[in-house]
Amino acid sequence: MNKLGGDILDHKEQNSDKTVSKLLEFGKEWNLKNRDKIIGYYIQKQRKSMRLTQKQLGQLIGKTESSIQKYESGKTEIPRSVLEKIASVLGVHILELLDTTSSIEWCNKRDDAIIALLASLGCEITIGTDEGRAKSTIHYKGDLYRINTNLLLDDLFSDIEDDTLHLVGKFLKKHSTKIYN
């Protein structure tokens, strides 16, 4: 138990496989508890791939930009009738938005890859898993940082994904020739 009352695994006390396993398990539980955020995340990804703003999507389904922001952030559960409209506008079947099993599996795979990336960069991760007070630490370049575990799994991982996609696009533009469209 740590000072916060949470169960903490430390890389120095446990082997890294057990630590990563605990982080992955916490991530899977988090994904199940955050179903609305995951659905919102996929709506946002599809919307952005279609180059629609939140305001434009809202106008197309008769909702405000603020409503779309709340749906995408998972702050508001999306009524089925609204999900049907969103799916129609985004050109996907509603089951693709509701299939949280696939969404959760995808998030778990993304989390696994990012955890492996962070470990390969020499980040020592200590994960706190106590519900409501989960605090994690990242030891990076000689400094120790404390971070809320939910932020680690939500904001940081989403930012890493978005930045990576941007960098891949930038790299391909600079160093490759497009073969087909």
mmCIF file of N, CA and C in Angstrom, residues 1 5 9 12 28 31 50 55 59 64 70 87 95 102 123 126-127 133 143 146 161 175:
data_model
loop_
_atom_site.group_PDB
_atom_site.id
_atom_site.type_symbol
_atom_site.label_atom_id
_atom_site.label_comp_id
_atom_site.label_asym_id
_atom_site.label_seq_id
_atom_site.Cartn_x
_atom_site.Cartn_y
_atom_site.Cartn_z
ATOM 1 N N MET A 1 0.838 -1.181 0.000
ATOM 2 C CA MET A 1 0.000 0.000 0.000
ATOM 3 C C MET A 1 0.884 1.246 0.000
ATOM 4 N N GLY A 5 -3.064 5.091 -0.238
ATOM 5 C CA GLY A 5 -3.960 3.979 0.030
ATOM 6 C C GLY A 5 -4.116 3.049 -1.154
ATOM 7 N N LEU A 9 2.807 -0.908 -7.712
ATOM 8 C CA LEU A 9 3.857 -1.823 -8.125
ATOM 9 C C LEU A 9 5.016 -0.981 -8.612
ATOM 10 N N LYS A 12 11.401 -1.409 -9.489
ATOM 11 C CA LYS A 12 12.561 -1.855 -8.742
ATOM 12 C C LYS A 12 12.224 -3.019 -7.827
ATOM 13 N N LYS A 28 -7.455 -2.157 -19.053
ATOM 14 C CA LYS A 28 -8.638 -2.886 -19.526
ATOM 15 C C LYS A 28 -9.860 -2.569 -18.667
ATOM 16 N N ASN A 31 -11.007 0.905 -19.566
ATOM 17 C CA ASN A 31 -11.725 0.941 -20.838
ATOM 18 C C ASN A 31 -13.173 0.499 -20.667
ATOM 19 N N MET A 50 -13.258 12.531 -41.849
ATOM 20 C CA MET A 50 -14.127 13.109 -42.877
ATOM 21 C C MET A 50 -13.954 14.627 -42.972
ATOM 22 N N LYS A 55 -18.883 21.518 -34.996
ATOM 23 C CA LYS A 55 -20.020 22.369 -35.354
ATOM 24 C C LYS A 55 -20.745 21.817 -36.585
ATOM 25 N N GLN A 59 -24.558 20.446 -36.825
ATOM 26 C CA GLN A 59 -25.546 20.989 -37.752
ATOM 27 C C GLN A 59 -26.196 19.882 -38.579
ATOM 28 N N THR A 64 -26.081 20.924 -31.101
ATOM 29 C CA THR A 64 -25.119 22.023 -30.980
ATOM 30 C C THR A 64 -23.690 21.488 -30.955
ATOM 31 N N LYS A 70 -19.500 17.199 -25.815
ATOM 32 C CA LYS A 70 -19.834 16.347 -24.666
ATOM 33 C C LYS A 70 -19.902 14.880 -25.072
ATOM 34 N N ALA A 87 -24.095 7.978 -36.897
ATOM 35 C CA ALA A 87 -23.603 6.872 -37.730
ATOM 36 C C ALA A 87 -23.941 7.115 -39.190
ATOM 37 N N LEU A 95 -23.826 -0.212 -35.295
ATOM 38 C CA LEU A 95 -23.161 -1.265 -34.522
ATOM 39 C C LEU A 95 -21.659 -1.038 -34.442
ATOM 40 N N SER A 102 -15.124 -4.448 -29.664
ATOM 41 C CA SER A 102 -14.059 -4.164 -30.621
ATOM 42 C C SER A 102 -13.325 -2.892 -30.245
ATOM 43 N N CYS A 123 11.467 4.737 -19.815
ATOM 44 C CA CYS A 123 10.555 5.262 -18.794
ATOM 45 C C CYS A 123 10.265 4.170 -17.772
ATOM 46 N N THR A 126 5.499 3.474 -12.527
ATOM 47 C CA THR A 126 4.904 2.932 -11.317
ATOM 48 C C THR A 126 3.429 3.272 -11.416
ATOM 49 N N ILE A 127 2.598 2.239 -11.418
ATOM 50 C CA ILE A 127 1.185 2.471 -11.662
ATOM 51 C C ILE A 127 0.390 2.331 -10.375
ATOM 52 N N ARG A 133 -8.353 7.410 -6.485
ATOM 53 C CA ARG A 133 -7.159 8.136 -6.060
ATOM 54 C C ARG A 133 -5.934 7.631 -6.811
ATOM 55 N N ASP A 143 14.161 12.505 -13.916
ATOM 56 C CA ASP A 143 13.147 13.198 -13.124
ATOM 57 C C ASP A 143 11.969 12.269 -12.873
ATOM 58 N N ARG A 146 4.597 12.700 -11.048
ATOM 59 C CA ARG A 146 3.381 12.070 -10.550
ATOM 60 C C ARG A 146 2.248 12.469 -11.472
ATOM 61 N N GLU A 161 -0.864 8.827 -29.756
ATOM 62 C CA GLU A 161 -1.438 8.274 -30.986
ATOM 63 C C GLU A 161 -1.579 9.355 -32.057
ATOM 64 N N HIS A 175 9.527 11.654 -47.593
ATOM 65 C CA HIS A 175 10.435 10.606 -48.026
ATOM 66 C C HIS A 175 9.838 9.532 -48.936
#
